[in-house]
XYZ file of C-alpha atoms in Angstrom:
772
model
C 25.804 -14.004 5.810
C 22.855 -12.722 7.839
C 21.337 -14.878 10.526
C 17.591 -15.018 9.992
C 15.077 -16.286 12.489
C 12.648 -18.838 11.112
C 9.517 -16.940 12.154
C 10.669 -13.909 10.146
C 10.984 -15.855 6.908
C 7.848 -17.665 5.733
C 8.716 -20.606 3.479
C 6.875 -22.297 0.669
C 8.172 -25.891 0.385
C 7.577 -27.898 -2.778
C 8.349 -31.615 -3.460
C 8.866 -32.529 -7.114
C 8.764 -36.226 -8.017
C 10.786 -37.601 -10.880
C 9.550 -40.239 -13.384
C 9.117 -43.765 -12.034
C 11.758 -45.979 -13.604
C 13.084 -49.109 -11.827
C 15.515 -51.577 -13.356
C 14.065 -55.093 -13.053
C 16.760 -57.796 -12.770
C 16.211 -61.551 -12.833
C 15.784 -63.002 -9.375
C 15.642 -59.517 -7.792
C 12.652 -58.451 -5.774
C 11.245 -54.962 -6.288
C 11.462 -52.487 -3.417
C 9.381 -49.257 -3.769
C 11.707 -46.287 -3.951
C 9.428 -44.199 -1.722
C 10.376 -46.290 1.309
C 13.966 -45.157 0.949
C 13.069 -41.579 1.792
C 12.219 -40.162 5.195
C 9.220 -37.845 5.358
C 9.814 -34.173 5.851
C 7.364 -32.687 8.346
C 5.688 -29.296 7.809
C 7.424 -26.154 8.971
C 6.465 -24.313 12.125
C 5.872 -21.224 10.051
C 2.187 -20.320 9.567
C 2.762 -19.364 5.935
C 3.913 -22.890 4.992
C 1.986 -24.726 2.273
C 2.411 -28.402 1.450
C 1.215 -29.845 -1.862
C -2.267 -31.195 -1.420
C -2.815 -29.281 1.819
C -4.711 -26.095 2.518
C -2.659 -23.086 3.635
C -2.475 -22.895 7.405
C -4.700 -20.141 8.775
C -2.894 -17.186 10.390
C -1.927 -17.963 13.949
C -1.754 -21.762 13.587
C 1.448 -23.801 13.477
C 2.925 -27.226 12.808
C 6.146 -29.073 13.575
C 9.593 -28.020 12.378
C 11.433 -29.858 9.568
C 13.387 -32.852 10.821
C 17.145 -32.767 10.378
C 17.274 -36.584 10.402
C 14.681 -36.605 7.635
C 16.930 -34.494 5.467
C 19.894 -36.725 6.231
C 17.992 -39.914 5.361
C 16.759 -38.303 2.173
C 20.288 -37.345 1.178
C 21.629 -40.845 1.887
C 18.863 -42.467 -0.115
C 19.455 -40.140 -3.034
C 23.168 -40.937 -2.963
C 22.438 -44.708 -2.772
C 20.112 -44.437 -5.774
C 22.647 -42.447 -7.757
C 25.382 -45.074 -7.211
C 23.108 -48.070 -7.869
C 23.882 -49.678 -4.504
C 22.391 -53.003 -3.563
C 20.297 -53.392 -0.434
C 19.358 -56.688 1.224
C 15.734 -57.733 1.060
C 14.987 -59.125 4.497
C 11.956 -61.043 3.306
C 13.579 -63.091 0.522
C 17.279 -62.882 1.239
C 17.755 -61.597 -2.277
C 19.207 -58.257 -3.203
C 17.424 -55.329 -4.856
C 19.183 -52.915 -7.130
C 18.202 -49.312 -7.752
C 19.433 -48.540 -11.224
C 20.823 -45.384 -12.763
C 17.341 -44.293 -13.868
C 15.856 -44.584 -10.404
C 13.213 -42.142 -9.255
C 14.675 -38.933 -7.827
C 13.075 -36.488 -5.450
C 14.030 -32.844 -5.513
C 13.292 -30.772 -2.424
C 13.386 -27.040 -3.103
C 12.528 -24.006 -1.037
C 10.878 -20.747 -2.040
C 10.725 -17.948 0.469
C 7.542 -15.881 0.547
C 8.284 -12.172 0.565
C 6.900 -10.238 3.550
C 4.411 -8.527 1.219
C 3.224 -11.889 -0.138
C 2.849 -13.291 3.391
C 0.809 -10.222 4.415
C -1.361 -10.575 1.320
C -2.051 -14.227 2.135
C -3.137 -13.310 5.651
C -5.422 -10.492 4.442
C -7.175 -12.927 2.121
C -9.047 -14.172 5.203
C -10.867 -10.798 5.392
C -14.340 -10.923 3.760
C -14.005 -7.588 1.968
C -11.884 -5.218 -0.076
C -8.196 -5.295 0.919
C -4.857 -5.063 -0.875
C -1.117 -5.057 -0.214
C 1.356 -2.731 -1.941
C 4.859 -4.135 -2.276
C 7.423 -1.334 -2.138
C 9.604 -3.368 -4.475
C 7.138 -2.459 -7.238
C 6.769 1.161 -6.129
C 10.539 1.711 -6.084
C 10.783 1.024 -9.810
C 10.036 4.711 -10.431
C 9.844 8.072 -8.619
C 8.825 8.160 -4.934
C 8.050 11.810 -4.285
C 4.939 11.578 -2.057
C 2.370 9.038 -0.893
C 0.374 9.792 -4.043
C 3.066 7.768 -5.860
C 2.925 4.956 -3.305
C -0.901 4.691 -3.277
C -1.338 4.720 -7.068
C -3.323 1.874 -8.679
C -5.314 1.211 -5.506
C -9.044 0.991 -6.316
C -11.225 3.050 -4.012
C -8.264 5.160 -2.855
C -8.122 8.773 -4.022
C -4.669 10.200 -3.244
C -3.530 13.403 -4.946
C -0.577 15.600 -4.049
C -0.770 19.359 -3.640
C 2.201 21.010 -5.312
C 4.406 17.998 -4.622
C 4.042 18.397 -0.852
C 3.127 15.832 1.787
C -0.318 17.285 2.539
C -2.246 14.954 0.238
C -5.904 14.945 -0.537
C -6.587 11.410 0.732
C -9.962 9.678 0.749
C -11.236 6.088 0.727
C -14.912 5.474 -0.076
C -15.553 9.201 0.393
C -13.992 9.484 3.845
C -12.941 13.037 4.684
C -14.307 13.856 1.241
C -13.826 17.600 1.555
C -11.008 17.981 4.065
C -8.520 20.250 2.333
C -4.831 19.749 1.717
C -2.303 20.515 4.461
C -4.853 19.493 7.098
C -4.760 16.594 9.523
C -6.316 13.710 7.601
C -9.799 12.517 8.489
C -11.838 9.345 8.145
C -8.988 6.796 7.883
C -6.973 5.015 10.569
C -3.297 5.354 9.604
C -0.683 3.127 11.256
C 3.009 2.358 11.409
C 3.591 -1.389 11.892
C 0.162 -1.846 13.477
C 0.595 1.121 15.854
C -1.887 3.991 15.399
C -0.668 7.350 14.111
C -4.249 8.635 14.059
C -5.225 10.675 17.125
C -8.379 12.512 18.291
C -7.120 15.383 16.101
C -6.970 13.199 12.977
C -3.669 12.134 11.432
C -0.605 14.388 11.150
C 0.880 13.704 7.737
C 4.524 14.795 7.895
C 5.892 11.459 9.176
C 4.699 9.503 6.135
C 7.898 9.303 4.108
C 7.541 6.891 1.173
C 11.112 5.539 1.373
C 11.914 3.117 4.172
C 8.661 1.184 3.706
C 8.626 -2.590 3.101
C 4.975 -2.948 2.175
C 1.664 -1.190 2.802
C -1.676 -2.742 3.715
C -4.849 -1.031 2.480
C -8.084 -2.156 4.187
C -11.053 -0.339 2.727
C -14.019 0.558 4.890
C -15.074 -1.784 7.696
C -12.544 -4.364 6.508
C -10.072 -2.643 8.855
C -12.075 -3.939 11.834
C -9.280 -6.138 13.216
C -7.068 -3.067 13.603
C -9.823 -1.103 15.322
C -10.331 0.875 12.104
C -14.008 1.713 12.522
C -14.066 4.904 10.446
C -15.788 5.078 7.063
C -12.552 4.927 5.060
C -10.929 1.976 6.848
C -7.177 1.842 7.452
C -3.727 2.042 5.862
C -0.837 0.281 7.607
C 2.762 1.140 6.630
C 5.219 -1.641 7.525
C 8.928 -0.848 7.770
C 11.817 -3.199 6.907
C 13.698 -4.909 9.723
C 17.225 -6.201 10.035
C 15.989 -9.559 8.744
C 14.734 -8.138 5.445
C 16.819 -5.019 4.740
C 20.126 -4.707 2.899
C 23.155 -4.239 5.103
C 23.761 -0.993 3.241
C 21.551 0.764 0.718
C 21.645 4.167 -1.003
C 19.155 5.834 -3.332
C 19.117 9.132 -5.239
C 16.280 10.653 -7.270
C 16.363 13.940 -9.210
C 14.469 15.707 -11.945
C 12.271 18.567 -13.056
C 11.193 21.438 -10.810
C 14.578 21.286 -9.032
C 13.580 18.011 -7.413
C 16.130 15.878 -5.605
C 15.795 13.206 -2.932
C 18.371 11.053 -1.168
C 18.185 8.036 1.115
C 20.753 5.938 2.924
C 19.750 2.963 5.050
C 21.193 -0.013 6.865
C 19.856 -3.187 8.454
C 21.442 -6.202 10.107
C 20.933 -9.077 12.531
C 23.252 -9.282 15.533
C 22.593 -12.341 17.671
C 19.098 -12.031 19.110
C 18.883 -8.396 18.039
C 18.295 -6.696 14.716
C 18.063 -3.108 13.568
C 16.995 -0.960 10.618
C 17.635 2.743 10.085
C 16.837 5.007 7.137
C 17.792 8.673 6.629
C 16.051 10.719 3.931
C 16.401 14.269 2.647
C 14.506 15.981 -0.157
C 13.962 19.311 -1.876
C 11.647 20.434 -4.634
C 11.488 23.943 -6.087
C 7.976 23.359 -7.371
C 6.015 23.409 -10.622
C 3.570 26.004 -9.325
C 4.728 29.266 -7.774
C 5.115 29.169 -4.016
C 5.220 25.374 -3.715
C 8.856 24.835 -2.754
C 9.131 21.951 -0.289
C 11.957 20.408 1.749
C 12.214 17.596 4.292
C 14.592 15.600 6.443
C 13.619 12.389 8.226
C 14.768 9.409 10.284
C 13.000 6.030 10.378
C 14.461 3.403 12.706
C 13.487 0.244 14.544
C 15.235 -2.230 16.836
C 14.046 -5.764 17.576
C 15.030 -8.259 20.250
C 13.987 -11.919 20.574
C 14.006 -13.112 24.158
C 13.178 -16.631 22.953
C 11.103 -18.344 20.254
C 7.879 -17.109 21.845
C 8.584 -13.586 23.067
C 9.938 -10.668 21.033
C 9.715 -6.904 21.073
C 10.399 -4.120 18.582
C 11.058 -0.443 19.294
C 10.228 2.214 16.690
C 11.371 5.791 16.208
C 10.463 8.271 13.492
C 11.458 11.889 13.154
C 10.734 14.250 10.291
C 10.821 17.978 9.692
C 9.205 19.548 6.642
C 8.564 22.943 5.121
C 6.356 23.638 2.137
C 4.973 26.688 0.399
C 1.254 27.263 0.175
C -0.107 28.557 -3.169
C -3.799 28.739 -2.264
C -6.454 27.914 -4.851
C -7.176 28.865 -8.462
C -10.253 29.110 -10.659
C -10.913 26.845 -13.629
C -9.867 29.522 -16.129
C -6.669 30.272 -14.211
C -5.614 26.621 -14.372
C -6.391 26.386 -18.067
C -4.379 29.522 -18.906
C -1.527 29.473 -16.349
C -1.466 26.695 -13.729
C 1.921 27.865 -12.428
C 0.511 30.959 -10.745
C -0.376 31.131 -7.045
C -3.542 32.677 -5.636
C -2.930 36.404 -5.230
C -3.851 36.448 -1.527
C -1.365 33.749 -0.551
C 1.323 35.093 -2.869
C 1.151 38.486 -1.139
C 1.293 36.811 2.292
C 4.127 34.418 1.268
C 2.088 31.522 2.652
C 4.006 28.497 3.908
C 3.757 25.747 6.514
C 6.489 24.396 8.795
C 6.589 21.141 10.735
C 9.757 21.906 12.724
C 10.250 18.321 13.913
C 7.585 15.704 14.602
C 8.508 12.615 16.613
C 6.982 9.151 16.947
C 8.109 6.627 19.601
C 6.578 3.165 19.710
C 6.935 -0.413 20.864
C 5.197 -3.634 19.859
C 5.717 -6.777 21.945
C 4.545 -10.161 20.681
C 3.972 -13.121 23.006
C 3.164 -16.520 21.512
C 1.310 -18.136 24.392
C 1.102 -21.528 22.694
C 0.737 -22.981 19.211
C -2.828 -21.657 19.000
C -2.747 -18.213 20.595
C -0.807 -14.967 20.462
C -0.839 -11.652 22.346
C 0.337 -8.310 20.941
C 0.868 -5.285 23.197
C 1.652 -1.926 21.608
C 2.259 1.622 22.756
C 3.229 4.875 21.031
C 3.781 8.537 21.830
C 3.709 11.421 19.346
C 4.849 15.021 19.481
C 3.705 17.080 16.479
C 4.463 20.826 16.612
C 3.156 22.909 13.698
C 3.787 26.479 12.528
C 1.340 27.589 9.811
C 2.201 30.887 8.119
C -0.386 30.738 5.358
C -2.709 33.621 6.013
C -3.034 36.976 7.740
C -2.510 35.218 11.051
C 0.198 32.783 12.097
C -1.088 29.586 13.674
C 1.116 27.726 16.137
C -0.129 24.269 17.130
C 1.123 21.792 19.680
C -0.070 18.183 19.787
C 1.213 15.493 22.135
C -0.720 12.233 22.133
C -0.415 8.710 23.457
C -1.941 5.494 22.114
C -2.114 1.873 23.201
C -3.257 -1.359 21.561
C -3.885 -4.898 22.791
C -4.690 -7.719 20.379
C -5.234 -11.303 21.482
C -5.814 -13.938 18.798
C -6.316 -17.697 18.968
C -7.289 -20.601 16.719
C -9.542 -23.380 17.972
C -11.712 -26.231 16.822
C -15.362 -25.943 17.866
C -17.783 -28.807 17.163
C -15.286 -30.134 14.622
C -15.025 -26.787 12.783
C -12.145 -24.327 12.605
C -12.595 -21.147 14.619
C -10.406 -18.015 14.676
C -10.987 -15.341 17.311
C -9.452 -11.916 17.852
C -10.068 -9.525 20.744
C -8.669 -6.012 20.724
C -8.510 -2.794 22.718
C -7.425 0.440 21.022
C -7.154 3.770 22.807
C -5.846 7.205 21.708
C -5.698 10.261 23.970
C -4.622 13.899 23.691
C -2.055 14.738 26.351
C -1.611 18.302 25.168
C -3.400 20.075 22.313
C -3.505 23.812 21.703
C -3.525 26.526 19.046
C -2.385 30.146 19.214
C -3.136 32.714 16.481
C -0.779 35.694 16.112
C -0.733 38.627 13.701
C 1.731 38.407 10.793
C 0.783 41.328 8.536
C 0.390 45.089 8.905
C -2.538 45.551 6.541
C -6.293 45.758 7.063
C -7.480 45.235 10.620
C -3.913 44.392 11.652
C -2.455 47.709 10.474
C -1.945 49.069 13.993
C -1.135 45.767 15.696
C 2.506 44.789 16.282
C 3.753 41.629 14.567
C 3.332 38.559 16.733
C 0.443 39.899 18.820
C -1.658 37.060 20.276
C -5.121 37.213 18.706
C -6.695 34.031 20.024
C -5.731 30.974 22.042
C -7.677 27.700 22.195
C -7.226 24.270 23.750
C -8.479 20.937 22.445
C -9.041 17.551 24.011
C -10.165 14.100 23.054
C -9.973 10.390 23.687
C -11.035 7.390 21.608
C -11.593 3.949 23.135
C -12.589 0.894 21.088
C -13.201 -2.616 22.434
C -13.710 -5.086 19.596
C -14.034 -8.834 19.084
C -14.190 -10.869 15.885
C -14.664 -14.568 15.091
C -14.160 -16.400 11.797
C -15.924 -19.785 11.794
C -15.602 -22.403 9.033
C -19.224 -23.518 8.769
C -18.316 -26.092 6.151
C -15.258 -26.737 4.001
C -13.896 -23.403 2.717
C -17.026 -21.471 3.744
C -16.291 -19.004 6.527
C -18.671 -16.852 8.549
C -17.495 -13.678 10.274
C -19.206 -12.162 13.305
C -17.835 -9.098 15.055
C -18.783 -6.205 17.279
C -17.197 -3.175 18.934
C -18.043 -0.810 21.757
C -16.963 2.752 21.042
C -16.511 5.484 23.632
C -15.232 8.887 22.483
C -14.888 12.363 23.960
C -14.138 15.709 22.317
C -13.714 19.212 23.693
C -12.829 22.691 22.429
C -12.072 25.646 24.669
C -11.311 29.242 23.692
C -9.400 30.992 26.491
C -8.453 34.314 24.830
C -9.650 37.002 24.118
C -12.892 35.662 25.587
C -13.735 32.339 27.125
C -16.056 29.627 25.865
C -16.027 25.851 25.803
C -17.841 22.962 24.188
C -17.586 19.287 25.073
C -19.187 16.159 23.644
C -19.077 12.448 24.403
C -20.629 9.447 22.766
C -21.089 5.714 23.213
C -21.774 3.480 20.248
C -22.000 -0.146 19.170
C -20.495 -1.182 15.845
C -21.492 -4.675 14.653
C -20.173 -6.554 11.616
C -21.142 -9.781 9.876
C -19.808 -11.393 6.725
C -18.973 -14.520 4.753
C -16.111 -15.766 2.596
C -16.350 -18.770 0.298
C -13.199 -20.153 -1.293
C -14.648 -21.635 -4.485
C -11.270 -23.020 -5.533
C -7.660 -22.428 -4.498
C -7.657 -19.581 -7.030
C -10.986 -17.801 -6.508
C -13.255 -16.656 -3.690
C -16.362 -14.571 -3.139
C -17.258 -12.536 -0.062
C -19.794 -10.189 1.440
C -20.388 -8.253 4.621
C -22.750 -5.891 6.406
C -20.952 -3.499 8.733
C -21.386 -0.352 10.752
C -18.820 2.445 10.913
C -18.268 5.041 13.594
C -16.361 8.295 13.076
C -16.084 11.124 15.615
C -15.100 14.635 14.488
C -11.515 15.784 14.882
C -11.203 17.788 18.093
C -10.260 21.039 16.279
C -13.262 20.750 13.934
C -15.521 21.671 16.842
C -14.120 25.215 16.671
C -16.597 26.128 13.899
C -18.950 28.380 15.863
C -19.674 32.121 15.827
C -16.991 34.596 14.694
C -15.543 37.579 16.486
C -17.040 40.644 14.798
C -14.713 43.297 16.194
C -11.286 43.735 17.726
C -7.980 42.126 16.677
C -9.560 38.645 16.573
C -12.207 39.756 14.078
C -13.069 36.940 11.657
C -11.736 34.149 13.884
C -14.085 31.642 15.524
C -15.093 32.739 19.003
C -16.716 29.497 20.123
C -17.175 25.862 19.328
C -20.186 23.871 18.192
C -21.346 20.387 19.072
C -20.866 17.967 16.202
C -22.466 14.520 16.185
C -20.481 11.370 15.496
C -20.788 10.203 11.895
C -22.184 6.681 11.472
C -22.925 4.481 8.474
C -24.266 1.049 7.576
C -22.372 -0.472 4.660
C -23.263 -3.463 2.476
C -20.451 -5.004 0.447
C -20.063 -7.931 -1.965
C -17.093 -8.897 -4.065
C -14.691 -11.453 -5.452
C -10.959 -11.908 -5.878
C -8.778 -14.541 -7.454
C -6.846 -15.536 -10.544
C -7.661 -17.393 -13.762
C -5.718 -17.852 -16.995
C -3.044 -15.221 -16.315
C -5.587 -12.791 -14.828
C -5.571 -11.632 -11.198
C -8.600 -9.647 -10.138
C -10.348 -7.965 -7.250
C -13.843 -6.441 -7.511
C -16.021 -4.982 -4.749
C -19.340 -3.167 -4.731
C -20.382 -1.283 -1.601
C -23.377 0.778 -0.534
C -23.227 3.000 2.561
C -26.179 4.675 4.255
C -24.484 7.578 6.081
C -25.879 9.612 8.956
C -24.466 12.924 10.276
C -21.722 12.974 7.640
C -18.985 15.419 8.651
C -18.677 17.864 5.767
C -16.701 21.056 5.322
C -17.073 24.120 3.146
C -14.595 26.815 2.187
C -15.775 30.413 1.888
C -13.746 33.525 0.973
C -13.777 34.514 4.645
C -12.662 31.079 5.862
C -9.827 31.148 3.301
C -8.623 34.452 4.685
C -8.265 32.981 8.164
C -7.028 29.577 7.087
C -10.023 27.587 8.313
C -13.040 25.778 6.929
C -16.509 25.486 8.424
C -17.559 21.995 9.574
C -21.047 20.638 10.172
C -23.147 17.479 10.096
C -25.013 16.907 6.855
C -28.492 15.567 6.255
C -28.561 11.832 5.311
C -26.229 10.942 2.455
C -25.451 7.875 0.352
C -22.013 6.563 -0.624
C -21.784 3.730 -3.131
C -19.196 2.549 -5.569
C -17.285 -0.145 -7.429
C -13.606 -0.838 -6.755
C -11.929 -3.027 -9.368
C -8.370 -4.040 -10.166
C -7.094 -6.422 -12.843
C -3.584 -7.612 -13.647
C -3.137 -9.580 -16.866
C -0.118 -11.352 -18.351
C -0.689 -10.616 -22.050
C 2.324 -12.459 -23.433
C 4.893 -14.690 -21.741
C 8.054 -16.093 -23.260
C 11.368 -17.466 -22.043
C 12.923 -14.014 -21.933
C 10.180 -12.107 -20.095
C 6.555 -11.000 -20.243
C 4.252 -8.203 -21.310
C 1.521 -7.342 -18.817
C -1.379 -4.981 -18.231
C -2.309 -3.492 -14.846
C -5.597 -1.647 -14.347
C -7.462 0.022 -11.494
C -10.933 1.525 -11.770
C -13.093 3.302 -9.195
C -16.690 4.390 -9.616
C -18.079 6.396 -6.720
C -21.471 7.989 -6.279
C -21.792 10.196 -3.194
C -24.957 12.269 -2.901
C -27.533 13.813 -0.591
C -30.710 11.813 -0.082
C -33.187 14.632 0.345
C -31.411 17.741 1.593
C -33.639 20.776 2.209
C -31.330 23.022 0.119
C -29.464 20.704 -2.269
C -32.011 17.923 -2.808
C -30.220 14.916 -4.333
C -27.100 16.765 -5.474
C -23.807 14.928 -5.665
C -21.298 15.701 -2.938
C -18.541 17.825 -4.484
C -14.806 17.253 -4.268
C -14.054 13.814 -5.760
C -14.507 12.421 -9.312
C -17.218 9.855 -10.013
C -14.903 7.872 -12.314
C -11.180 7.400 -11.793
C -9.061 5.005 -13.890
C -5.392 4.090 -13.922
C -3.923 1.703 -16.485
C -0.404 0.547 -17.242
C 1.118 -1.687 -19.886
C 4.452 -3.020 -18.698
C 7.354 -4.981 -20.126
C 9.602 -7.057 -17.846
C 12.608 -8.858 -19.330
C 14.593 -11.488 -17.463
C 17.818 -9.690 -18.294
C 16.655 -6.886 -15.946
C 15.278 -4.344 -18.396
C 11.761 -3.037 -17.713
C 9.496 -0.359 -19.181
C 5.936 0.857 -18.762
C 3.460 3.289 -20.232
C 0.570 4.369 -18.012
C -2.371 6.720 -17.927
C -4.581 8.376 -15.317
C -8.116 9.368 -16.305
C -10.556 11.377 -14.189
C -14.104 12.493 -14.846
C -15.133 16.073 -14.077
C -15.359 17.113 -10.410
C -17.939 19.406 -8.858
C -16.458 22.418 -7.080
C -19.596 23.598 -5.259
C -22.563 22.172 -3.382
C -25.039 23.475 -5.955
C -23.216 21.407 -8.643
C -23.018 24.306 -11.105
C -19.234 24.618 -11.254
C -16.835 21.835 -12.289
C -13.194 21.067 -12.790
C -12.944 19.536 -16.283
C -12.200 15.865 -16.837
C -8.612 15.012 -17.762
C -6.249 12.258 -18.823
C -2.476 12.297 -18.419
C 0.191 9.909 -19.697
C 3.503 8.813 -18.148
C 6.261 6.396 -19.070
C 9.234 4.817 -17.300
C 12.205 2.779 -18.476
C 14.619 1.121 -16.073
C 17.086 -1.643 -15.423
C 17.470 -3.969 -12.412
C 20.642 -6.015 -12.175
C 19.571 -9.677 -11.972
C 20.071 -11.164 -8.494
C 21.480 -7.861 -7.224
C 19.806 -4.987 -5.421
C 20.830 -2.379 -7.975
C 18.544 -0.327 -10.140
C 18.335 2.727 -12.408
C 15.235 4.342 -13.937
C 14.136 7.281 -16.071
C 10.530 8.560 -15.910
C 8.593 11.031 -18.048
C 5.435 12.377 -16.377
C 2.465 14.176 -17.972
C 3.860 13.691 -21.461
C 1.282 15.988 -23.080
C 1.849 18.769 -20.490
C -1.882 18.734 -19.721
C -3.298 21.526 -17.562
C -5.645 19.977 -15.030
C -7.017 20.325 -11.505
C -5.773 17.447 -9.352
C -7.457 18.631 -6.134
C -10.850 20.231 -5.483
C -11.738 21.708 -2.068
C -15.329 22.825 -2.697
C -16.981 26.135 -2.053
C -20.580 26.538 -0.971
C -22.743 27.955 -3.768
C -21.170 28.985 -7.081
C -24.385 30.310 -8.687
C -22.691 30.279 -12.079
C -19.542 32.064 -10.889
C -16.000 30.720 -10.850
C -14.678 30.010 -7.356
C -11.042 29.686 -6.309
C -11.281 26.064 -5.160
C -8.876 24.136 -7.437
C -5.197 23.175 -7.162
C -3.320 22.185 -10.341
C -1.408 19.009 -11.019
C 2.178 19.036 -12.261
C 3.036 19.689 -15.883
C 5.544 17.762 -17.987
C 8.490 16.510 -15.945
C 11.496 14.217 -16.286
C 12.837 12.244 -13.309
C 15.719 9.810 -12.881
C 16.907 7.638 -10.052
C 19.555 5.138 -9.031
C 19.535 2.718 -6.104
C 22.146 0.267 -4.874
C 22.005 -2.234 -2.039
C 24.826 -4.367 -0.638
C 25.040 -7.209 1.853
């Protein structure tokens, strides 16, 4: 049996009272049964809830359960069961507790880590959610598009089954293409930042080996230092306290797909460990989209005592994926399996030969009311892009540090929760070298591997933030917060000519909000917040082009880009009522200097997009999710899960495009699933994904058609055992559709190559087994 530390395992303790029934005998005085039982004090764990008490706020604590209390309770129960007589000191008579005496049952229910995280995030006055990997693992886990499904406000679509998703929240990085560092969202592993001044490298984000995932939309990521427009996503790994001692998983299916995982976790004295190894291959639905990967995800924890612990993290992953380019609308409708002719002739592909992430998070509980977290991580992300006429070698080494101090107090008789944080990310080494890789066109007389251009990048982000939640009156909380932001960016071309551009900025990001818990099952909230988003360091290299020589067509210099800012207003509600669990948010963002990109035929040829600041834009939308238990019976239940996103992103009064919508993302996106869960372990679901049409150009004259696809899964989970099998059927109607749009500039009625197709009909199966 595993040894589990109490602070790792939040408990929900429930006391159930039996029916009052005392035998009254002649000449016998009545003694209340309740006096025979010793009280059980609340647990030290912050997630503990006692009947009739409000859940303890994160960071607070109470006393541990008393062993003597349990013993007294057991003795009293035994005395009641045997009908023993006890002397009544007041009358000298004897009292008898009969066979029908009141009984008290003390039971324990352990909150899952995902449930405990969800309870803590409920204190945030805005749109947040937690994804339990237990639910995600019931079907295929190919990419993060599978993991992030059914999350309102999150647009996550895979390109050819590879890791380079199109990922956006509330329009963040709305037009950043696939296979790019991700923009506009703070991405984390276990609270440690993966995002750097270059954006976020994506190859380390393996979907297996994740315990749960936190999604904090927009400014609701403030406590993590997530000040960008899209907010934050935090991937939390299992530990030795929560993982199976041994676990193995295999998935396989259409398009020559196969994926394997083996993992292990255990507790050894004051230490614990978790390690997961994954390997995958996919031949691809579309031509030139073959993808392979191998990864390691490990962590090691040590508890010095009840108040001090540390955890070391290591991730390694190497990937390789083909690059098919982009198709027109007609090409997708007639043959979505084809690759763009340019990239097919160049055999485009991208290699991440081995990215590494090292981290540590140390937690110090100073006292019952305060806690300090100190984190550090180092990343090394080499990249070899062989997509276009030139080969691009990149090298990124970055370091990041976090400090978070939280405490709970009582001020003027009211509860007060305060958090202070420092987050800093810095490039240690960042460079790019372009070399020739074809013997056609301007490269006809240039030897393979000739250096065409070399550039260096630099950047640092520093955020100092403080937040206070104050209970103004019972269950009504006010939030006040603010952050100082200092960022620097630089781009330098050193060959064949020299030029450099550097920028720096200082900003203030305030936030205010409220949260009112109407009842234990429903709350409303609202906030007004600023966001602050600097450009990625490499985006500055969007200046003039070389017009002659071997470097012709490549950017010769950088440009100064302003930091993107926005003021966002948000209101919403979440809760549950009559078998319905809901979350609804409306937000409105007034955006300044939005960082937008555009793809032109020339930029495609050289594997780059042009970046600039836009005129004022507006982002607004509705994010809604609803889970409903339609029918419940003794053998199981039938439920409905739904997620809907409406998003309206448009120019306010642009000199060229007026009030046009920003292209790249659908205005309406819906996911719905009807699911059957039987207590014998059998489960099944039928789900759909529906998207409205998507503009493919800034002049809004060229669209990817709307679509709807259907999928179904049937599986079996052995009751009380960590064993599972499933069979999934995806895109049942074999619909041809564009899953990703990376917009061009002006279509003027012509068809542009700016779309990437989604997968056709596919069948996938998997089996997983865990042992302790």
